[in-house]
Each structure stands twice: as C-alpha cells, then as structure tokens.
mmCIF file of C-alpha atoms and ligand atoms in Angstrom:
data_model
loop_
_atom_site.group_PDB
_atom_site.id
_atom_site.type_symbol
_atom_site.label_atom_id
_atom_site.label_comp_id
_atom_site.label_asym_id
_atom_site.label_seq_id
_atom_site.Cartn_x
_atom_site.Cartn_y
_atom_site.Cartn_z
ATOM 1 C CA UNK R 1041 -143.349 -42.597 223.949
ATOM 2 C CA UNK R 1042 -144.662 -44.393 227.000
ATOM 3 C CA UNK R 1043 -147.663 -43.816 229.217
ATOM 4 C CA UNK R 1044 -145.294 -42.918 232.030
ATOM 5 C CA UNK R 1045 -143.703 -40.110 229.946
ATOM 6 C CA UNK R 1046 -147.070 -38.489 229.490
ATOM 7 C CA UNK R 1047 -148.074 -38.709 233.121
ATOM 8 C CA UNK R 1048 -144.856 -36.982 234.114
ATOM 9 C CA UNK R 1049 -144.961 -34.197 231.583
ATOM 10 C CA UNK R 1050 -146.517 -30.775 232.204
ATOM 11 C CA UNK R 1051 -149.925 -30.480 233.809
ATOM 12 C CA UNK R 1052 -153.554 -30.089 232.883
ATOM 13 C CA UNK R 1053 -155.784 -32.492 230.988
ATOM 14 C CA UNK R 1054 -154.226 -35.671 229.655
ATOM 15 C CA UNK R 1055 -154.632 -34.652 226.027
ATOM 16 C CA UNK R 1056 -152.600 -31.484 226.677
ATOM 17 C CA UNK R 1057 -149.840 -33.577 228.183
ATOM 18 C CA UNK R 1058 -149.889 -35.922 225.230
ATOM 19 C CA UNK R 1059 -149.751 -32.870 222.976
ATOM 20 C CA UNK R 1060 -146.610 -31.630 224.774
ATOM 21 C CA UNK R 1061 -145.051 -35.104 224.710
ATOM 22 C CA UNK R 1062 -145.664 -35.550 220.974
ATOM 23 C CA UNK R 1063 -144.311 -32.088 220.265
ATOM 24 C CA UNK R 1064 -141.138 -32.948 222.204
ATOM 25 C CA UNK R 1065 -140.697 -36.118 220.139
ATOM 26 C CA UNK R 1066 -140.841 -33.961 216.986
ATOM 27 C CA UNK R 1067 -138.623 -31.197 218.399
ATOM 28 C CA UNK R 1068 -136.042 -33.804 219.346
ATOM 29 C CA UNK R 1069 -136.013 -35.067 215.755
ATOM 30 C CA UNK R 1070 -137.223 -38.560 216.690
ATOM 31 C CA UNK R 1071 -140.144 -37.974 214.338
ATOM 32 C CA UNK R 1072 -139.052 -36.000 211.294
ATOM 33 C CA UNK R 1073 -140.788 -33.903 208.652
ATOM 34 C CA UNK R 1074 -143.261 -35.944 206.605
ATOM 35 C CA UNK R 1075 -143.019 -38.932 208.963
ATOM 36 C CA UNK R 1076 -146.377 -40.555 209.570
ATOM 37 C CA UNK R 1077 -147.779 -40.741 213.074
ATOM 38 C CA UNK R 1078 -149.289 -43.993 214.287
ATOM 39 C CA UNK R 1079 -153.057 -44.208 213.862
ATOM 40 C CA UNK R 1080 -155.283 -42.930 216.647
ATOM 41 C CA UNK R 1081 -156.223 -46.478 217.548
ATOM 42 C CA UNK R 1082 -152.644 -47.787 217.666
ATOM 43 C CA UNK R 1083 -151.422 -44.880 219.748
ATOM 44 C CA UNK R 1084 -154.358 -45.168 222.150
ATOM 45 C CA UNK R 1085 -153.763 -48.917 222.568
ATOM 46 C CA UNK R 1086 -150.046 -48.514 222.983
ATOM 47 C CA UNK R 1087 -150.419 -45.864 225.668
ATOM 48 C CA UNK R 1088 -153.474 -47.347 227.307
ATOM 49 C CA UNK R 1089 -155.494 -44.158 226.956
ATOM 50 C CA UNK R 1090 -158.702 -43.332 225.131
ATOM 51 C CA UNK R 1091 -158.899 -42.572 221.437
ATOM 52 C CA UNK R 1092 -160.645 -39.291 222.227
ATOM 53 C CA UNK R 1093 -157.587 -38.135 224.163
ATOM 54 C CA UNK R 1094 -155.322 -39.040 221.249
ATOM 55 C CA UNK R 1095 -157.667 -37.339 218.788
ATOM 56 C CA UNK R 1096 -157.762 -34.117 220.855
ATOM 57 C CA UNK R 1097 -153.988 -34.002 221.178
ATOM 58 C CA UNK R 1098 -153.505 -34.530 217.441
ATOM 59 C CA UNK R 1099 -156.136 -31.952 216.573
ATOM 60 C CA UNK R 1100 -154.408 -29.387 218.802
ATOM 61 C CA UNK R 1101 -151.093 -30.118 217.067
ATOM 62 C CA UNK R 1102 -152.716 -29.710 213.650
ATOM 63 C CA UNK R 1103 -154.028 -26.328 214.788
ATOM 64 C CA UNK R 1104 -150.544 -25.416 216.000
ATOM 65 C CA UNK R 1105 -149.186 -26.267 212.552
ATOM 66 C CA UNK R 1106 -146.958 -29.023 213.927
ATOM 67 C CA UNK R 1107 -148.889 -31.834 212.229
ATOM 68 C CA UNK R 1108 -150.853 -32.049 209.000
ATOM 69 C CA UNK R 1109 -153.714 -34.394 208.245
ATOM 70 C CA UNK R 1110 -153.817 -35.771 204.721
ATOM 71 C CA UNK R 1111 -157.136 -37.112 203.677
ATOM 72 C CA UNK R 1112 -157.263 -40.893 203.682
ATOM 73 C CA UNK R 1113 -153.504 -41.116 204.309
ATOM 74 C CA UNK R 1114 -153.164 -40.185 207.975
ATOM 75 C CA UNK R 1115 -151.344 -37.646 210.099
ATOM 76 C CA UNK R 1116 -147.822 -36.452 209.354
ATOM 77 C CA UNK R 1117 -145.201 -34.108 210.750
ATOM 78 C CA UNK R 1118 -145.762 -30.785 208.954
ATOM 79 C CA UNK R 1119 -143.223 -29.730 206.325
ATOM 80 C CA UNK R 1120 -140.950 -26.762 206.762
ATOM 81 C CA UNK R 1121 -141.603 -23.549 204.910
ATOM 82 C CA UNK R 1122 -139.382 -23.258 201.838
ATOM 83 C CA UNK R 1123 -138.558 -19.733 200.889
ATOM 84 C CA UNK R 1124 -136.850 -18.623 197.662
ATOM 85 C CA UNK R 1125 -134.091 -16.141 198.318
ATOM 86 C CA UNK R 1126 -134.335 -14.358 194.998
ATOM 87 C CA UNK R 1127 -137.917 -13.081 195.123
ATOM 88 C CA UNK R 1128 -138.918 -10.069 197.143
ATOM 89 C CA UNK R 1129 -142.148 -11.017 198.860
ATOM 90 C CA UNK R 1130 -143.894 -10.201 202.104
ATOM 91 C CA UNK R 1131 -144.568 -12.628 204.904
ATOM 92 C CA UNK R 1132 -148.294 -12.319 204.185
ATOM 93 C CA UNK R 1133 -147.795 -13.265 200.528
ATOM 94 C CA UNK R 1134 -145.471 -16.132 201.453
ATOM 95 C CA UNK R 1135 -148.004 -17.718 203.768
ATOM 96 C CA UNK R 1136 -150.989 -17.203 201.476
ATOM 97 C CA UNK R 1137 -149.073 -18.858 198.598
ATOM 98 C CA UNK R 1138 -148.673 -21.892 200.843
ATOM 99 C CA UNK R 1139 -152.333 -22.004 201.770
ATOM 100 C CA UNK R 1140 -151.602 -20.908 205.320
ATOM 101 C CA UNK R 1141 -153.285 -18.187 207.251
ATOM 102 C CA UNK R 1142 -150.849 -15.361 208.132
ATOM 103 C CA UNK R 1143 -151.328 -13.697 211.473
ATOM 104 C CA UNK R 1144 -149.560 -11.233 213.721
ATOM 105 C CA UNK R 1145 -149.442 -10.567 217.410
ATOM 106 C CA UNK R 1146 -148.388 -6.976 217.999
ATOM 107 C CA UNK R 1147 -145.676 -6.260 220.517
ATOM 108 C CA UNK R 1148 -144.903 -2.684 219.556
ATOM 109 C CA UNK R 1149 -146.472 -0.205 217.144
ATOM 110 C CA UNK R 1150 -145.050 3.236 217.807
ATOM 111 C CA UNK R 1151 -143.423 6.369 216.444
ATOM 112 C CA UNK R 1152 -139.873 7.062 217.473
ATOM 113 C CA UNK R 1153 -136.543 8.512 216.421
ATOM 114 C CA UNK R 1154 -133.981 6.624 214.375
ATOM 115 C CA UNK R 1155 -131.076 5.227 216.375
ATOM 116 C CA UNK R 1156 -127.621 5.667 214.833
ATOM 117 C CA UNK R 1157 -127.741 2.078 213.497
ATOM 118 C CA UNK R 1158 -131.212 2.554 212.007
ATOM 119 C CA UNK R 1159 -130.294 5.938 210.556
ATOM 120 C CA UNK R 1160 -127.286 4.368 208.862
ATOM 121 C CA UNK R 1161 -129.360 1.471 207.473
ATOM 122 C CA UNK R 1162 -132.092 3.779 206.202
ATOM 123 C CA UNK R 1163 -129.818 6.569 205.018
ATOM 124 C CA UNK R 1164 -131.423 9.116 207.343
ATOM 125 C CA UNK R 1165 -129.921 11.569 209.760
ATOM 126 C CA UNK R 1166 -130.019 10.212 213.319
ATOM 127 C CA UNK R 1167 -133.160 11.274 215.149
ATOM 128 C CA UNK R 1168 -135.385 11.348 212.046
ATOM 129 C CA UNK R 1169 -138.901 10.156 212.844
ATOM 130 C CA UNK R 1170 -139.543 6.498 212.173
ATOM 131 C CA UNK R 1171 -142.415 4.062 212.582
ATOM 132 C CA UNK R 1172 -141.537 1.000 214.648
ATOM 133 C CA UNK R 1173 -143.366 -2.270 214.244
ATOM 134 C CA UNK R 1174 -142.542 -5.274 216.365
ATOM 135 C CA UNK R 1175 -144.663 -8.363 215.940
ATOM 136 C CA UNK R 1176 -144.764 -12.068 216.285
ATOM 137 C CA UNK R 1177 -145.623 -13.517 212.897
ATOM 138 C CA UNK R 1178 -147.739 -16.629 212.794
ATOM 139 C CA UNK R 1179 -148.844 -19.131 210.169
ATOM 140 C CA UNK R 1180 -152.043 -20.974 211.039
ATOM 141 C CA UNK R 1181 -151.476 -19.629 214.548
ATOM 142 C CA UNK R 1182 -148.058 -21.280 214.778
ATOM 143 C CA UNK R 1183 -145.367 -18.743 215.749
ATOM 144 C CA UNK R 1184 -142.844 -18.472 212.893
ATOM 145 C CA UNK R 1185 -140.786 -15.342 213.423
ATOM 146 C CA UNK R 1186 -140.263 -12.347 215.593
ATOM 147 C CA UNK R 1187 -139.957 -9.311 213.362
ATOM 148 C CA UNK R 1188 -138.901 -5.767 214.104
ATOM 149 C CA UNK R 1189 -139.434 -3.349 211.220
ATOM 150 C CA UNK R 1190 -138.381 0.290 211.147
ATOM 151 C CA UNK R 1191 -139.759 2.525 208.383
ATOM 152 C CA UNK R 1192 -139.170 6.271 207.906
ATOM 153 C CA UNK R 1193 -142.281 8.117 208.977
ATOM 154 C CA UNK R 1194 -142.198 9.929 205.647
ATOM 155 C CA UNK R 1195 -143.323 6.668 204.014
ATOM 156 C CA UNK R 1196 -145.669 5.448 206.698
ATOM 157 C CA UNK R 1197 -147.226 8.396 208.510
ATOM 158 C CA UNK R 1198 -148.891 6.381 211.271
ATOM 159 C CA UNK R 1199 -148.073 2.983 212.756
ATOM 160 C CA UNK R 1200 -151.816 2.296 212.666
ATOM 161 C CA UNK R 1201 -151.662 2.282 208.872
ATOM 162 C CA UNK R 1202 -150.412 -1.283 209.229
ATOM 163 C CA UNK R 1203 -153.263 -3.596 210.054
ATOM 164 C CA UNK R 1204 -151.885 -6.885 208.864
ATOM 165 C CA UNK R 1205 -149.306 -6.462 206.135
ATOM 166 C CA UNK R 1206 -146.568 -3.829 206.150
ATOM 167 C CA UNK R 1207 -146.105 -4.149 202.390
ATOM 168 C CA UNK R 1208 -149.827 -3.659 201.774
ATOM 169 C CA UNK R 1209 -149.735 -0.495 203.892
ATOM 170 C CA UNK R 1210 -146.700 0.793 201.974
ATOM 171 C CA UNK R 1211 -148.400 -0.075 198.673
ATOM 172 C CA UNK R 1212 -151.311 2.189 199.635
ATOM 173 C CA UNK R 1213 -148.877 5.114 199.709
ATOM 174 C CA UNK R 1214 -147.181 3.942 196.509
ATOM 175 C CA UNK R 1215 -144.086 2.991 198.527
ATOM 176 C CA UNK R 1216 -143.940 -0.750 198.136
ATOM 177 C CA UNK R 1217 -140.305 -1.863 198.061
ATOM 178 C CA UNK R 1218 -138.941 -3.048 194.737
ATOM 179 C CA UNK R 1219 -135.511 -4.281 195.723
ATOM 180 C CA UNK R 1220 -133.981 -5.608 198.892
ATOM 181 C CA UNK R 1221 -130.714 -6.653 200.412
ATOM 182 C CA UNK R 1222 -130.958 -9.462 202.886
ATOM 183 C CA UNK R 1223 -128.428 -10.849 205.300
ATOM 184 C CA UNK R 1224 -128.908 -14.182 207.049
ATOM 185 C CA UNK R 1225 -126.967 -15.670 209.869
ATOM 186 C CA UNK R 1226 -127.296 -18.448 212.396
ATOM 187 C CA UNK R 1227 -127.969 -17.515 215.983
ATOM 188 C CA UNK R 1228 -129.388 -19.144 219.075
ATOM 189 C CA UNK R 1229 -132.625 -17.975 220.600
ATOM 190 C CA UNK R 1230 -132.121 -16.329 223.944
ATOM 191 C CA UNK R 1231 -134.549 -17.091 226.742
ATOM 192 C CA UNK R 1232 -136.978 -14.246 226.137
ATOM 193 C CA UNK R 1233 -137.209 -14.645 222.361
ATOM 194 C CA UNK R 1234 -137.483 -18.416 222.683
ATOM 195 C CA UNK R 1235 -140.390 -17.981 225.042
ATOM 196 C CA UNK R 1236 -142.250 -15.676 222.662
ATOM 197 C CA UNK R 1237 -141.779 -18.161 219.818
ATOM 198 C CA UNK R 1238 -142.600 -21.173 221.949
ATOM 199 C CA UNK R 1239 -139.304 -22.983 221.284
ATOM 200 C CA UNK R 1240 -136.782 -24.336 223.806
ATOM 201 C CA UNK R 1241 -134.255 -21.844 225.165
ATOM 202 C CA UNK R 1242 -131.066 -21.968 223.115
ATOM 203 C CA UNK R 1243 -132.627 -23.547 220.021
ATOM 204 C CA UNK R 1244 -131.521 -22.582 216.528
ATOM 205 C CA UNK R 1245 -132.650 -19.306 215.003
ATOM 206 C CA UNK R 1246 -132.117 -17.690 211.645
ATOM 207 C CA UNK R 1247 -131.415 -14.033 212.062
ATOM 208 C CA UNK R 1248 -132.509 -12.126 208.970
ATOM 209 C CA UNK R 1249 -131.910 -8.496 208.306
ATOM 210 C CA UNK R 1250 -133.641 -6.898 205.339
ATOM 211 C CA UNK R 1251 -133.113 -3.459 203.894
ATOM 212 C CA UNK R 1252 -135.530 -2.737 201.108
ATOM 213 C CA UNK R 1253 -135.614 0.086 198.617
ATOM 214 C CA UNK R 1254 -137.889 1.969 196.250
ATOM 215 C CA UNK R 1255 -137.161 1.823 192.531
ATOM 216 C CA UNK R 1256 -134.967 4.950 192.828
ATOM 217 C CA UNK R 1257 -132.834 3.384 195.550
ATOM 218 C CA UNK R 1258 -134.335 5.182 198.572
ATOM 219 C CA UNK R 1259 -134.357 2.832 201.590
ATOM 220 C CA UNK R 1260 -137.891 2.174 202.906
ATOM 221 C CA UNK R 1261 -137.457 -0.582 205.396
ATOM 222 C CA UNK R 1262 -134.929 -1.878 207.897
ATOM 223 C CA UNK R 1263 -136.179 -5.110 209.433
ATOM 224 C CA UNK R 1264 -134.508 -7.416 211.884
ATOM 225 C CA UNK R 1265 -136.141 -10.816 212.294
ATOM 226 C CA UNK R 1266 -135.631 -14.054 214.111
ATOM 227 C CA UNK R 1267 -137.078 -17.024 212.262
ATOM 228 C CA UNK R 1268 -137.498 -20.438 213.811
ATOM 229 C CA UNK R 1269 -134.631 -22.556 212.627
ATOM 230 C CA UNK R 1270 -136.829 -25.645 212.837
ATOM 231 C CA UNK R 1271 -139.463 -24.353 210.431
ATOM 232 C CA UNK R 1272 -137.736 -22.497 207.629
ATOM 233 C CA UNK R 1273 -135.577 -23.463 204.665
ATOM 234 C CA UNK R 1274 -134.178 -20.720 202.461
ATOM 235 C CA UNK R 1275 -133.545 -21.822 198.917
ATOM 236 C CA UNK R 1276 -131.402 -20.102 196.304
ATOM 237 C CA UNK R 1277 -131.041 -21.017 192.662
ATOM 238 C CA UNK R 1278 -127.491 -20.658 191.408
ATOM 239 C CA UNK R 1279 -125.844 -20.395 188.003
ATOM 240 C CA UNK R 1280 -122.227 -20.411 186.891
ATOM 241 C CA UNK R 1281 -120.982 -17.173 185.384
ATOM 242 C CA UNK R 1282 -121.794 -16.875 181.691
HETATM 243 C C1 GLP W 717 -140.908 -10.510 205.505
HETATM 244 C C2 GLP W 717 -139.603 -9.747 205.637
HETATM 245 C C3 GLP W 717 -139.766 -8.404 206.303
HETATM 246 C C4 GLP W 717 -140.940 -7.648 205.720
HETATM 247 C C5 GLP W 717 -142.190 -8.491 205.774
HETATM 248 C C6 GLP W 717 -143.406 -7.799 205.205
HETATM 249 O O1 GLP W 717 -141.275 -11.087 206.706
HETATM 250 N N1 GLP W 717 -138.601 -10.515 206.370
HETATM 251 O O2 GLP W 717 -138.574 -7.664 206.105
HETATM 252 O O3 GLP W 717 -141.139 -6.462 206.451
HETATM 253 O O4 GLP W 717 -141.973 -9.688 205.064
HETATM 254 O O5 GLP W 717 -144.490 -8.650 205.390
HETATM 255 P P1 GLP W 717 -145.963 -8.142 205.600
HETATM 256 O O6 GLP W 717 -146.294 -7.276 204.415
HETATM 257 O O7 GLP W 717 -146.772 -9.377 205.684
HETATM 258 O O8 GLP W 717 -145.984 -7.335 206.864
#
C-alpha cells in the first residue's frame, strides 16, 4: 500500500479512502485471515498520513466486520464464519453463538402464490398461498448472505410475524423445523447481487438451498441463499461406515 494508491482510490475523506484501500488488500488475499495489520503508528508513518486517519479507517473496518481488534495484541483480519453442516440452526443462532450481532435488511416481505418450483419443493399444489421473505443478512452490520425464504402461509399467517428470526416466528406457532435437506453449490455473484452484498462483481458465492421439515415430514421452508464465498466455511464431520 502506498500513499499514491490511497489518493487515487474512491472519493471522500482520506480515512474512507484508506478504508477502501485496506479492504481491497484483504479482498485480493494480500492480507489473509488472522494476519496482523501494522500498528497505527507504523502505517501512518509509512503512508505519511496522520494516526487519526489510520485509526478512523481501522475502526470503520472493525465495524464492518473485516478486521478484529484483540486486546493488547493488535488488529487482525477477521476470521471466516465456520458452520457445521450437520446441525440444523438458524442464522440468528449461528451469529449469536459466535458473539456477533445478527441483523437483517428487508428487501421483500409479502404474501404470494407458490410458483411451480416452490410448490414442488414445498409439496403444495401450485398457486397455494405462501409467505415470501427476502432479506440481506448481516453479522455486526457486515453483509453475509442474501436469503429468499418461502413458507406456506398455513404455517406463517402473516409476513409481519417475522421480525428478526424466521425460526423464532415459526417456533411461536409450534412449527419450528426439525429436519432439513441442504444443497450447496459454487456460483459467481452477478452484478446486482454483488452490489447488495458489497463484494466485487463476479466474486465467489456459495449458493445454498434449504428445504426444512416438521417432525412428521411436512415441508415448512424452501430457502434459496447466496452466501459470501469469502466469509463462510462449511464444515462436515465424516465417519467410515460401521
Ligand atoms: C439460515 C438458513 C435459512 C433459514 C435461516 C433462519 O440462514 N440458510 O434456510 O431460513 O437460517 O434464520 P433466522 O431464524 O435467523 O431467520
């Protein structure tokens, strides 16, 4: 990183430009997870800018979830989220377990009629009423995933029943899923989705489709999500056949 790189990047106050420049260094993999950043003083000296500017840029990146500050040790590139594949949990639970603050930005919260694909996934006849929930999921305000959930209206009478957590809302009606089938595949973010998630166009995405069921096997949820490929690891424990 050189002073010149920062002057030429983006616009606005210098600390914002430094923030963008540092983020690019991390996105490009030059600084990797758990790598330490130089101290405020070293970075300020190296770039010939004030320590306050460096401090503001780093603070903004901590708020974005890109960096973490460890007491007495310094500032590091934030770890990825590790997610076990064998436990059925909600996004809200996952983030709380990790000490992060789950959030959502609503894009759509409506009633509609099941498309043929949704009807098939939920075992409904096409046209059955469904609740549609599309939201950007955040952890400590950092965008993590774009999620589109479809739930039969029979289990979730009004989209407004969901304030924060879908699974909490379903639990209120005694319809919390007990089993799920999940499919993961690699995709690339298209322009629009990339923009919403704040990642470069064409960067790696994990497409995840979840169908979840009540104890008796009735489907309750059909969710299509795009997770940031740069922030998530899915972990599975495996055993040889007995
Ligand atoms: C994960 C799953 C979704 C599920 C969601 C529920 O993100 N991929 O299929 O709908 O958790 O999370 P919450 O209860 O926080 O809305």
